[in-house]
Short mmCIF file of C-alpha atoms in Angstrom, two decimals:
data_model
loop_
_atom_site.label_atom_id
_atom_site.label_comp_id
_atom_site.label_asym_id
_atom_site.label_seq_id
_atom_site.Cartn_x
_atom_site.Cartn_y
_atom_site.Cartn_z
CA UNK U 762 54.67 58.78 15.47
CA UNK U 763 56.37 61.96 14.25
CA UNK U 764 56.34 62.30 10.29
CA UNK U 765 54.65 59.72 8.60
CA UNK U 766 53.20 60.88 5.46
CA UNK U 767 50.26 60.80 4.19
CA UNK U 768 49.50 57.41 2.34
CA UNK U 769 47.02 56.83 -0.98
CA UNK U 770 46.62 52.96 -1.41
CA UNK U 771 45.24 52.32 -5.13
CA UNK U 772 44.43 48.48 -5.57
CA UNK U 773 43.53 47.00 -8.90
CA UNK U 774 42.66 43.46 -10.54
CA UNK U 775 42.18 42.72 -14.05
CA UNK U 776 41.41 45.93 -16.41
CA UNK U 777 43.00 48.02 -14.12
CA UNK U 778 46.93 48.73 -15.71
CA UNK U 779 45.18 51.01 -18.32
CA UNK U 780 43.90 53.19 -15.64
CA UNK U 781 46.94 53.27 -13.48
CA UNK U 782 49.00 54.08 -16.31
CA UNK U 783 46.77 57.14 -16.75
CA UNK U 784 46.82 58.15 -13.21
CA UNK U 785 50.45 58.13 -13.05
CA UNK U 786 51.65 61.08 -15.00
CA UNK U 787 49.70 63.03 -12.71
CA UNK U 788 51.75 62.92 -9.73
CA UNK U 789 54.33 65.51 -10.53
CA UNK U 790 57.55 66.17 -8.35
CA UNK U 791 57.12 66.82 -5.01
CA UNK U 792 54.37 64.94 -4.34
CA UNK U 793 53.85 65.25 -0.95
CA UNK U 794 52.10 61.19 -0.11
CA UNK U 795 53.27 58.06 -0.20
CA UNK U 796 51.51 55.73 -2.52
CA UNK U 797 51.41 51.92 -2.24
CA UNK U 798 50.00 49.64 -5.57
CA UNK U 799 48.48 46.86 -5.02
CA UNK U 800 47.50 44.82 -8.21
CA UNK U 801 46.40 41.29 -8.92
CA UNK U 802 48.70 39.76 -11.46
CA UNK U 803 50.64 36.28 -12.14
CA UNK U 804 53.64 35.63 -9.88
CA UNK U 805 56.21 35.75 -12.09
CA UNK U 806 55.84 39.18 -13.33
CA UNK U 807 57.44 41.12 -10.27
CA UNK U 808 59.88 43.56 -12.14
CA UNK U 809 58.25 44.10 -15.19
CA UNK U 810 55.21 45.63 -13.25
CA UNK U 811 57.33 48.19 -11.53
CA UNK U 812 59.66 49.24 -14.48
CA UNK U 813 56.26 49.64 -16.85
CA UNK U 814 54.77 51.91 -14.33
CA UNK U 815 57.76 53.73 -13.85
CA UNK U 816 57.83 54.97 -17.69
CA UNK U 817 54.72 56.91 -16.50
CA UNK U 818 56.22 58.93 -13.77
CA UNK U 819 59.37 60.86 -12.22
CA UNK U 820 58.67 59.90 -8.72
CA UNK U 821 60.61 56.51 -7.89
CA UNK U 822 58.66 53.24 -8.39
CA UNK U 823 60.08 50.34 -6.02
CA UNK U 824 59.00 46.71 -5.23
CA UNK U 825 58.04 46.99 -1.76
CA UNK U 826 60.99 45.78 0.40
CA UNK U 827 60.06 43.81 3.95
CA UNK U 828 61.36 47.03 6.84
CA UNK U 829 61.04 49.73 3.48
CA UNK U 830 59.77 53.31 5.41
CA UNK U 831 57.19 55.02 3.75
CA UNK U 832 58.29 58.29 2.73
CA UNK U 833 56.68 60.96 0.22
CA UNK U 834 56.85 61.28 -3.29
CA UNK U 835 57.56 57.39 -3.55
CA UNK U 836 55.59 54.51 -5.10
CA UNK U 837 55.84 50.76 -3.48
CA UNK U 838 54.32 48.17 -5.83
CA UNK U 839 52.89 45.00 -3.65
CA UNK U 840 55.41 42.64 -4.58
CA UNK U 841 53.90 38.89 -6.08
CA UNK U 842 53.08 36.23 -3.59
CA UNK U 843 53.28 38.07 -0.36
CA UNK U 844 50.60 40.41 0.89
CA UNK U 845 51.65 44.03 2.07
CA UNK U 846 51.29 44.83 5.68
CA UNK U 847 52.02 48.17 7.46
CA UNK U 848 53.98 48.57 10.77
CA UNK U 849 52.53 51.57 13.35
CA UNK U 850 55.81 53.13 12.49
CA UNK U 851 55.47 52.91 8.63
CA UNK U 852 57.65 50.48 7.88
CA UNK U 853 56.71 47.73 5.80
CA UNK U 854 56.03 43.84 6.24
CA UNK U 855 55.74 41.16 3.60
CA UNK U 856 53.32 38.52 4.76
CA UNK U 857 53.31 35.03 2.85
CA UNK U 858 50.14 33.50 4.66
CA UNK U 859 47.10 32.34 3.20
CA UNK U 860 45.66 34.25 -0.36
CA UNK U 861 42.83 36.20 0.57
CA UNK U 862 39.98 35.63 -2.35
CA UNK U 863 42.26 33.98 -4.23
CA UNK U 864 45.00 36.69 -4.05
CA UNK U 865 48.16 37.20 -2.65
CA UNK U 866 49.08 40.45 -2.24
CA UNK U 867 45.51 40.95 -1.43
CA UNK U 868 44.39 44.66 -1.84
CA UNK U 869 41.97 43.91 1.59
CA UNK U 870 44.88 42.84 3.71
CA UNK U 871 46.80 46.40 2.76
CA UNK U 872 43.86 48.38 3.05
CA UNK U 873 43.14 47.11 6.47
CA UNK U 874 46.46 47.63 7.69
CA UNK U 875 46.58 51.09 6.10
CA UNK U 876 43.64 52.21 8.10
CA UNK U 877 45.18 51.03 11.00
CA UNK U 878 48.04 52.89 11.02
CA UNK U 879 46.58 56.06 9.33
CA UNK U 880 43.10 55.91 10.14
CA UNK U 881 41.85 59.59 7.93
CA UNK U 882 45.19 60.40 7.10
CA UNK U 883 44.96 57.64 4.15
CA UNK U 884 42.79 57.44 0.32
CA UNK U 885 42.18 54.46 -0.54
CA UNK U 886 41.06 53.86 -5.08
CA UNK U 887 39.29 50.62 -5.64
CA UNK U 888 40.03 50.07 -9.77
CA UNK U 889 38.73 47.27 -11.97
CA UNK U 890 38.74 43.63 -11.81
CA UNK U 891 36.57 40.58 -11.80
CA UNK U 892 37.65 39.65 -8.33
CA UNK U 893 35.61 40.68 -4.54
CA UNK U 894 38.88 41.90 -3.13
CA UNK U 895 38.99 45.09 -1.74
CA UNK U 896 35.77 45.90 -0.87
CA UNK U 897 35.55 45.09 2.63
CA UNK U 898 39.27 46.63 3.07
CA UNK U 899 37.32 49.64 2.30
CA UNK U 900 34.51 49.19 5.10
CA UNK U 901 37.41 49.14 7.83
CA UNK U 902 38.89 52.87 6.01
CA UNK U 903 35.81 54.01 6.43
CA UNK U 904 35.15 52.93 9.87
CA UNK U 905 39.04 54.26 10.73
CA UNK U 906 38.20 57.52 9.31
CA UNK U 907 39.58 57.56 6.01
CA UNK U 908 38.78 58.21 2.40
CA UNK U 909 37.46 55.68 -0.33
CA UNK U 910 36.89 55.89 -3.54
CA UNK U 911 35.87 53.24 -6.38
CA UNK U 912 36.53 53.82 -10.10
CA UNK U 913 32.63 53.95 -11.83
CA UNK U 914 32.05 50.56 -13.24
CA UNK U 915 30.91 51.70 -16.43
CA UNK U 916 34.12 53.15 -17.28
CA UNK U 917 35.90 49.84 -15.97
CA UNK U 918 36.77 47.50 -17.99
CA UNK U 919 35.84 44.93 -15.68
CA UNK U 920 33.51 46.39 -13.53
CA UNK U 921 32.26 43.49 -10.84
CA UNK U 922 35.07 44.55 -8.03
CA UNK U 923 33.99 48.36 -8.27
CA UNK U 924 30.16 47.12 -8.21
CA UNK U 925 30.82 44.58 -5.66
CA UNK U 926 32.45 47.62 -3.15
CA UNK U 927 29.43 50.04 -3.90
CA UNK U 928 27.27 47.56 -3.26
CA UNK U 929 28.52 46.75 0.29
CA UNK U 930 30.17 49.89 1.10
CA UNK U 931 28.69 53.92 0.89
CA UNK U 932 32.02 54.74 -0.95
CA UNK U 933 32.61 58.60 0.00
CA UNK U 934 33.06 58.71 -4.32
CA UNK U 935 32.58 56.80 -7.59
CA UNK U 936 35.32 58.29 -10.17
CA UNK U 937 34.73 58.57 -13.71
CA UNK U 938 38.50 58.35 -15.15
CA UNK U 939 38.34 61.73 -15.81
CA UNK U 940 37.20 62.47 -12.13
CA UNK U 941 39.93 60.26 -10.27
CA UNK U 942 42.72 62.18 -12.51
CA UNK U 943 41.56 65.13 -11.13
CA UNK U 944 41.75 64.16 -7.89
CA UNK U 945 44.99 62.88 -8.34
CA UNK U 946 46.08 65.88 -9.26
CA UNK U 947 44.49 67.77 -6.35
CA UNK U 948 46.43 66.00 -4.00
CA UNK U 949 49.75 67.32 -5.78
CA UNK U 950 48.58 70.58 -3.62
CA UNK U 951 47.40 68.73 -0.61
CA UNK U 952 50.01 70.64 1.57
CA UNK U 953 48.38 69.28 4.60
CA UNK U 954 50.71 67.06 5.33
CA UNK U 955 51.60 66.91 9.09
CA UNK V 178 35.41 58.25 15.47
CA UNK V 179 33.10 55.74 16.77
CA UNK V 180 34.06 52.77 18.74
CA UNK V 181 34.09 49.91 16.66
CA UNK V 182 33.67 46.10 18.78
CA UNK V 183 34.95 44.15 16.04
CA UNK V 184 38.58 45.92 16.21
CA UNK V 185 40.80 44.93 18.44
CA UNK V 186 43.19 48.12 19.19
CA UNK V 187 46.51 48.25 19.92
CA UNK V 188 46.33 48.03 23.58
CA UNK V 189 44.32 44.48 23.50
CA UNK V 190 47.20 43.50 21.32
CA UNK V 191 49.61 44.45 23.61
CA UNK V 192 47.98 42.98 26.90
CA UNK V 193 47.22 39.62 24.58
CA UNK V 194 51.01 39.14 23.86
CA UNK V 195 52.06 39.98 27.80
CA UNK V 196 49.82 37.34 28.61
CA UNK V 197 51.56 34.63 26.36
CA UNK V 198 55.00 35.77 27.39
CA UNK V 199 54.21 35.60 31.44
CA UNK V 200 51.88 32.53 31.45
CA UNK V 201 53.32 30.90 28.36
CA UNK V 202 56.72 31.83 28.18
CA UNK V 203 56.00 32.64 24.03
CA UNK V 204 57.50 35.55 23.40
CA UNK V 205 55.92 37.52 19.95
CA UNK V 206 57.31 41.17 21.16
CA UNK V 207 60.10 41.51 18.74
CA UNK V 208 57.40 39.90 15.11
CA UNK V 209 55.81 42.27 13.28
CA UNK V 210 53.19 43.91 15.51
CA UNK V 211 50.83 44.44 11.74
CA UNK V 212 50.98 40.86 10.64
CA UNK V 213 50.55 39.41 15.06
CA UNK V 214 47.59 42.38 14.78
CA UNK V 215 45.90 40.94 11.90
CA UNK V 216 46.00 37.26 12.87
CA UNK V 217 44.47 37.82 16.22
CA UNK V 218 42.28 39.83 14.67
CA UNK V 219 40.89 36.96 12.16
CA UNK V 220 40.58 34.70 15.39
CA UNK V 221 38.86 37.17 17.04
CA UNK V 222 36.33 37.68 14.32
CA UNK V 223 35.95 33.88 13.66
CA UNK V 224 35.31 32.40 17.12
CA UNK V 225 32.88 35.39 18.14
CA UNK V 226 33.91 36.82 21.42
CA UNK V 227 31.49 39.37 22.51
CA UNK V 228 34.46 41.19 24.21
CA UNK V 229 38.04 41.59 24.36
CA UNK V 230 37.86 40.35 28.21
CA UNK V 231 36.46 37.44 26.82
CA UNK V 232 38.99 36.49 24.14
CA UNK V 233 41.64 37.64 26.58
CA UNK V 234 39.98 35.07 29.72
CA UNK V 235 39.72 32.01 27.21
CA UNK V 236 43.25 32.53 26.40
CA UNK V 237 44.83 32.67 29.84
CA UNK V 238 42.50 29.97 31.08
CA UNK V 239 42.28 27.41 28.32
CA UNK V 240 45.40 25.47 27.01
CA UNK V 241 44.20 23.67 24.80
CA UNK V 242 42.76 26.84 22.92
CA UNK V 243 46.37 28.52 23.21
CA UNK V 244 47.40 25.81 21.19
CA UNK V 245 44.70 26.59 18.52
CA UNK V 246 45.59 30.55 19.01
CA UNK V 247 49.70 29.78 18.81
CA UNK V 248 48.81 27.75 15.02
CA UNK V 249 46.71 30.56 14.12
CA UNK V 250 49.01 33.55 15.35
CA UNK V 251 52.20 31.96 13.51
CA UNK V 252 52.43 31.78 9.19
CA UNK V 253 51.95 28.37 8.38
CA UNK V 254 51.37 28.37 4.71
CA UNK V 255 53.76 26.35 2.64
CA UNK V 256 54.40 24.18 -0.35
CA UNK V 257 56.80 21.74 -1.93
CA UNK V 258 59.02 22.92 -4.10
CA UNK V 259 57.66 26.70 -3.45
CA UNK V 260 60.00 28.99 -5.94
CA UNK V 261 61.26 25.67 -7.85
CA UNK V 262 64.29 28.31 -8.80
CA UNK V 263 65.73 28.09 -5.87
CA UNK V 264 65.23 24.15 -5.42
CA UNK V 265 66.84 23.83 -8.78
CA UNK V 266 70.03 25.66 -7.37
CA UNK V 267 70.01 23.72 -4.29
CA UNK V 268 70.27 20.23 -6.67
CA UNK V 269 72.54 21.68 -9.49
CA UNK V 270 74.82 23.55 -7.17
CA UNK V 271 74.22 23.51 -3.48
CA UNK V 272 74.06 19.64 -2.48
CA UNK V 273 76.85 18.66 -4.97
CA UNK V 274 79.26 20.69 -3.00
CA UNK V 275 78.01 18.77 0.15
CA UNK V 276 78.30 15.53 -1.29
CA UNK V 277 82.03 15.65 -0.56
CA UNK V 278 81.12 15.51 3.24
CA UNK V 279 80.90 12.06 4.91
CA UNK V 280 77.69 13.46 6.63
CA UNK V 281 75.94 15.95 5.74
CA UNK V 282 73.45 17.40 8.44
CA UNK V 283 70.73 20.18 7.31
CA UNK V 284 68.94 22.05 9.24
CA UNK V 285 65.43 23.23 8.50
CA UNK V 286 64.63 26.36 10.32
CA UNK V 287 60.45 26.75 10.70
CA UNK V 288 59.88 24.06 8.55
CA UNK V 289 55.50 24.33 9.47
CA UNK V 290 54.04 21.13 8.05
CA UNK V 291 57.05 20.23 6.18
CA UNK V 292 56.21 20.34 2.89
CA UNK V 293 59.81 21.84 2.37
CA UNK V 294 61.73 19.57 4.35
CA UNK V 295 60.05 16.55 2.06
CA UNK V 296 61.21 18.75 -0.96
CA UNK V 297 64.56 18.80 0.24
CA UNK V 298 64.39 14.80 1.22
CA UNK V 299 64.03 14.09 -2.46
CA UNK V 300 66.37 16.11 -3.93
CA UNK V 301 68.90 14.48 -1.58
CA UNK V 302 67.66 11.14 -2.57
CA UNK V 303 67.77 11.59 -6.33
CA UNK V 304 71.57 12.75 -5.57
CA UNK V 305 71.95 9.25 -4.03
CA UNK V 306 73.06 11.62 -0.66
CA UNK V 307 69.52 11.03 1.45
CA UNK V 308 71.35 7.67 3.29
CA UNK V 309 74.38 10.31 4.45
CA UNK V 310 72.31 12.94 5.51
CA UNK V 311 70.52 14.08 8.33
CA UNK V 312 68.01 16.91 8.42
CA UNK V 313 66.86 18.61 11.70
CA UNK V 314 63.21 19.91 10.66
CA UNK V 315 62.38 22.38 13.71
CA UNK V 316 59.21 25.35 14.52
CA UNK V 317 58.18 26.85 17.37
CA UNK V 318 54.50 24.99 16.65
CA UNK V 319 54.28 21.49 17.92
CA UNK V 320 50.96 20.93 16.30
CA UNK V 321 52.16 21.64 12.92
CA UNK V 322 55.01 19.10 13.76
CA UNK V 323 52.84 16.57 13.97
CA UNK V 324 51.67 17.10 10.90
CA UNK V 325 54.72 16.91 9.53
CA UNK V 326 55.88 13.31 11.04
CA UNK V 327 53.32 12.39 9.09
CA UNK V 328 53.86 13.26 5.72
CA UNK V 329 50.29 13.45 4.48
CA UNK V 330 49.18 16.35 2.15
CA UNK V 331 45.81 17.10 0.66
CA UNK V 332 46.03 15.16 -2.63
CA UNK V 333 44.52 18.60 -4.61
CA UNK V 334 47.75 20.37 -4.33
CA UNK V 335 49.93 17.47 -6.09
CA UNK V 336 49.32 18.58 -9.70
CA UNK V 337 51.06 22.14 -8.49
CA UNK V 338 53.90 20.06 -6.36
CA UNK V 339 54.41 18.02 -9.51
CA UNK V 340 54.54 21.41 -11.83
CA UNK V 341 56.75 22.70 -9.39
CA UNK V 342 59.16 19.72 -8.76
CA UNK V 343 59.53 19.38 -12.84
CA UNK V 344 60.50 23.26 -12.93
CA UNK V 345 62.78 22.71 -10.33
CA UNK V 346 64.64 20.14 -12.72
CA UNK V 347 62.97 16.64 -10.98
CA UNK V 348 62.95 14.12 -13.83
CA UNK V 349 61.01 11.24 -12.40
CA UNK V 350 57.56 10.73 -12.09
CA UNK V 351 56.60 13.00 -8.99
CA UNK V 352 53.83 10.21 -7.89
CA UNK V 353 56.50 7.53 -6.77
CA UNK V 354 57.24 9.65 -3.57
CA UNK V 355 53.35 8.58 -2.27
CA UNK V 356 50.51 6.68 -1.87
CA UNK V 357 47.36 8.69 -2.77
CA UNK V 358 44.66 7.10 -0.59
CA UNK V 359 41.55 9.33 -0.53
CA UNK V 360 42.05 12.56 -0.48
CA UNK V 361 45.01 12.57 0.75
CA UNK V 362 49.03 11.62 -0.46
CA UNK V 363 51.07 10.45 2.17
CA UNK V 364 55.14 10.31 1.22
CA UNK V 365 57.02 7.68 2.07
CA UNK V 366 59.05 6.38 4.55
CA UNK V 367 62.30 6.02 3.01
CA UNK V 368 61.83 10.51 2.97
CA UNK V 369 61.25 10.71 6.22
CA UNK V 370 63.88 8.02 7.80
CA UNK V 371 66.68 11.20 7.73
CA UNK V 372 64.21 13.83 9.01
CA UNK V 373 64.29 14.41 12.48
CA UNK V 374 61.45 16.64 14.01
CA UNK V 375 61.62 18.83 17.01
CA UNK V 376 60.64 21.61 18.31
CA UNK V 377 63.03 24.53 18.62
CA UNK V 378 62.12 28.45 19.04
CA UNK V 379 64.55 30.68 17.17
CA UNK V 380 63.47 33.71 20.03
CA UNK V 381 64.44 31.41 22.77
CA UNK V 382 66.41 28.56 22.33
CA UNK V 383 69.96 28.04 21.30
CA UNK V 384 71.90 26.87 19.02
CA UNK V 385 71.93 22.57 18.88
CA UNK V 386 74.67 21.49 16.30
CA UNK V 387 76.90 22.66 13.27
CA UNK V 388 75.56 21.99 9.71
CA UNK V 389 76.43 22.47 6.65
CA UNK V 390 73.15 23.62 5.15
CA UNK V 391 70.67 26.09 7.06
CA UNK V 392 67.31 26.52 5.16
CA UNK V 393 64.57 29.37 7.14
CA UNK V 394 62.78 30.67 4.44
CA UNK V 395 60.15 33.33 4.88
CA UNK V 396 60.46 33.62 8.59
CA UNK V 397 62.42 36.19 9.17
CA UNK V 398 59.58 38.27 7.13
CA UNK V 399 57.53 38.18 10.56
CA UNK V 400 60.74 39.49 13.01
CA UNK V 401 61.82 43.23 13.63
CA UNK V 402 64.99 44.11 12.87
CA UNK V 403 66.39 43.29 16.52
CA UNK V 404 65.04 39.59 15.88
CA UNK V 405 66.18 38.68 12.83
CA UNK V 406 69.80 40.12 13.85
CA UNK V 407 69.91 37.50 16.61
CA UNK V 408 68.72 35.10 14.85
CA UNK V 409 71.07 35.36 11.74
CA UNK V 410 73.68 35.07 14.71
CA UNK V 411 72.10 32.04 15.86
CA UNK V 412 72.31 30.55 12.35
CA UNK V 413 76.19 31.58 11.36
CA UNK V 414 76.98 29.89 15.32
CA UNK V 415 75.02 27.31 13.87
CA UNK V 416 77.18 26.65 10.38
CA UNK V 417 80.24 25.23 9.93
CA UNK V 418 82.75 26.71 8.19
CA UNK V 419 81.55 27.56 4.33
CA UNK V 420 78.17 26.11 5.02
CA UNK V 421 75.20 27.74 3.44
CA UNK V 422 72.51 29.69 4.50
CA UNK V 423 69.17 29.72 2.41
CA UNK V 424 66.17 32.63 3.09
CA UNK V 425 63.70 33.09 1.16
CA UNK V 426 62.38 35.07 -1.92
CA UNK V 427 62.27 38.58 -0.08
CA UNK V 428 64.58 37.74 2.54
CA UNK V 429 68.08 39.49 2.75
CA UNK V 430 71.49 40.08 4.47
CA UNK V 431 72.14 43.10 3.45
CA UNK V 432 72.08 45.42 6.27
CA UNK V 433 72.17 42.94 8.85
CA UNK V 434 75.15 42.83 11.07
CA UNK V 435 75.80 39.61 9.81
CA UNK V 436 76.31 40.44 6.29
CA UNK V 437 80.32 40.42 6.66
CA UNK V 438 80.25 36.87 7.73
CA UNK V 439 78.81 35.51 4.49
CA UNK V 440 78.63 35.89 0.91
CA UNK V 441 76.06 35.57 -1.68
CA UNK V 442 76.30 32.66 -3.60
CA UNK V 443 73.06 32.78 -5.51
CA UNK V 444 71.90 36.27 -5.17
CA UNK V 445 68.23 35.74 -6.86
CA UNK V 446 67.61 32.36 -5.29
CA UNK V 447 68.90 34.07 -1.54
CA UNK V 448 71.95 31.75 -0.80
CA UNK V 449 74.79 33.15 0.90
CA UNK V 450 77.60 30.84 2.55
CA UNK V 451 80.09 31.61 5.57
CA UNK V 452 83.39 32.74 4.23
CA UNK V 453 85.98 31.00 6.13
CA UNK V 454 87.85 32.85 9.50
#
């Protein structure tokens, strides 16, 4: 494996546009990770999601393609009704098996496979949302080495998925909006990249 | 980083594979090592091997659990009329072009329990075609096959079928096609008179006859690159002349060294046909 990026995986269920939409403007050109979105939303809605989060950002916004290679300084947005897998050579799979709590993309399934293939190399944000999803995703980052971070669920706006994560998972942090922007923008500077 | 027993690494995944290639003559090198990873994974978990060497020494030694593992390993989530889009291109535009044929002969490319092929039965049948047709309904899984000879689906899912067969443009009453009997609908016979099941592995085997009409929809999802080249070979040596090819939702040609042999009919509904030579 030669130069794979970097990879911050944000997932998000209900209550958790608002936030993305604020995290956004703060990855400025040059952003040296690749970022993949998962969010739980109705299937039809595939384009929409990516050109409304692309209003809040220079860096290019995509629907995840099956065989796409991560690369820096781009967004991939979980496409609707297929879970997001990554390859060891950070490529991209689109998986249409079984919803995972109820969900398909399911934010575990990509946060698994992220840790798999980037093990501490990889930040994972757990954001609002009535849903359980993502929480034990985060257990295997941790295990693998990597980062995780929920957003405080008393600044959510549904706040059982971020409760549900601390509750089973010592979380390295629990962002206040405020705090996750900033550490947004301190990975604009992470020049660390390998 | 410490060692954690409830991962399998990348090395057990590996060995696991070899195994079912050399003893089984299954071949998974060429799917997508992520999506192979994390099914064996979720087996792993569920049955409760205390070791690797122990998942790895049931497998070798215990057929009837390698048929288990090969259901589990391979996607087999479907539904009737999944993307009702692209059924609703398929009866205004796809099958009326066929009609012209004396025979028209389909073949269903991973069809899993069948829920598709069924979809496809009655869309020929309300175009007054089903008693000309013939569809070849194929996977790699025999157990799912069986499943599909039947024609028996867990009665909760027939509201969303029904939803999905009206958005697809079906104007009778979606209930006529079974016989709910518990919990369960089984479809009728008339359907499944033209379907003809068999197993066939797209790594492996070759090509069987020419149709008209190729459906593999989110298989090629699962294959590397390699894979699904030689398998979109397999399925243009497979189509006549200006027959159509049908993948699914995220499923392309473009970039595929088969692209110059077809051309997209229905771009957003994935339908390309063979351009005549």
């Amino acid at each position: 494996m030669t130069s794979l990026p970097k990879l911050l995986v944000i997932g998000g269920s209900a209550g958790s546009l608002d936030v993305l939409m604020q995290l956004l403007p703060e990855l400025k050109p040059e952003w040296p990770l690749a970022v993949i979105i998962v969010l739980h939303r109705r299937t039809d809605s595939d384009t929409l999601l990516s050109e409304l989060l692309s209003t809040k950002t220079t860096l290019s916004v995509k629907d995840a393609e099956e065989k796409d290679i991560l690369s820096a300084g781009c967004i991939y947005v979980a496409p609707s009704d297929y879970h997001l897998l990554i390859e060891p050579d950070g490529s991209l799979t689109l998986d249409a098996s079984e919803k995972v709590h109820y969900s398909r993309p399911s934010i575990d399934v990509t946060f698994m496979s992220a840790a798999e293939v980037f093990g501490s190399r990889l930040s994972c944000l757990l954001l609002s949302g009535a849903n359980v999803d993502g929480a034990e995703g985060l257990q295997t980052v941790q295990e693998l080495g990597g980062f995780t971070a929920v957003q405080d669920p008393d600044t959510a706006e549904v706040s059982f998925m971020p409760r549900h994560a601390i509750n089973i998972v010592k979380v390295d942090k629990v962002f206040r909006i405020g705090e996750m922007i900033a550490f947004v923008k301190s990975l604009n500077d992470d020049n660390r990249v390998v | 980083m410490m060692e954690n027993l409830r991962h399998l690494k990348d090395e057990d995944v590996l060995l696991l594979l070899n195994d079912l290639l050399e003893q089984y003559g299954y071949d998974f090198t060429d799917y997508s090592f992520a999506s192979v990873k994390r099914r064996l994974q979720r087996v792993y978990i569920t049955d409760r091997f205390p070791s690797f060497a122990e998942f790895r020494y049931r497998v070798k030694t215990d057929p009837e659990y390698l048929v288990y593992l090969m259901e589990q390993i391979t996607v087999n989530v479907t539904e009737m009329f999944r993307d009702p889009g692209f059924f609703q291109e398929l009866r205004k535009q796809i099958l009326p072009v066929l009609a012209t044929y004396p025979l028209i002969r389909i073949w269903h490319a991973g069809c899993s329990t069948g829920e598709e092929v069924y979809s496809v039965a009655i869309l020929l049948h309300e175009l007054n075609l089903l008693h000309k047709s013939v569809i070849y309904a194929t996977d790699i899984n025999e157990s799912v096959l069986e499943k599909a000879r039947k024609g028996i689906f867990p009665l909760q899912y027939m509201q969303q079928y029904s939803q999905n067969y009206q958005l697809s443009g079906g104007q009778q009453e979606f209930s006529r096609y079974y016989a709910a009997n518990y919990e369960y609908a089984k479809f009728s016979d008339m359907l499944r008179e033209k379907i003809i099941f068999a197993a066939h592995n797209l790594v492996t085997d070759r090509s069987f006859n020419e149709f008209q009409l190729i459906v593999c929809r989110n298989v090629l999802i699962y294959f590397n690159k390699d894979l699904q080249d030689k398998v979109l070979h397999l399925f243009s040596e497979s189509l006549e002349q200006l027959g159509f090819l049908a993948l699914g939702a995220k499923e392309t040609l473009r970039f595929t060294t088969v692209a110059p042999l077809f051309k997209p009919i229905a771009h957003k509904e994935k339908i390309w046909r063979k351009i005549a030579t």
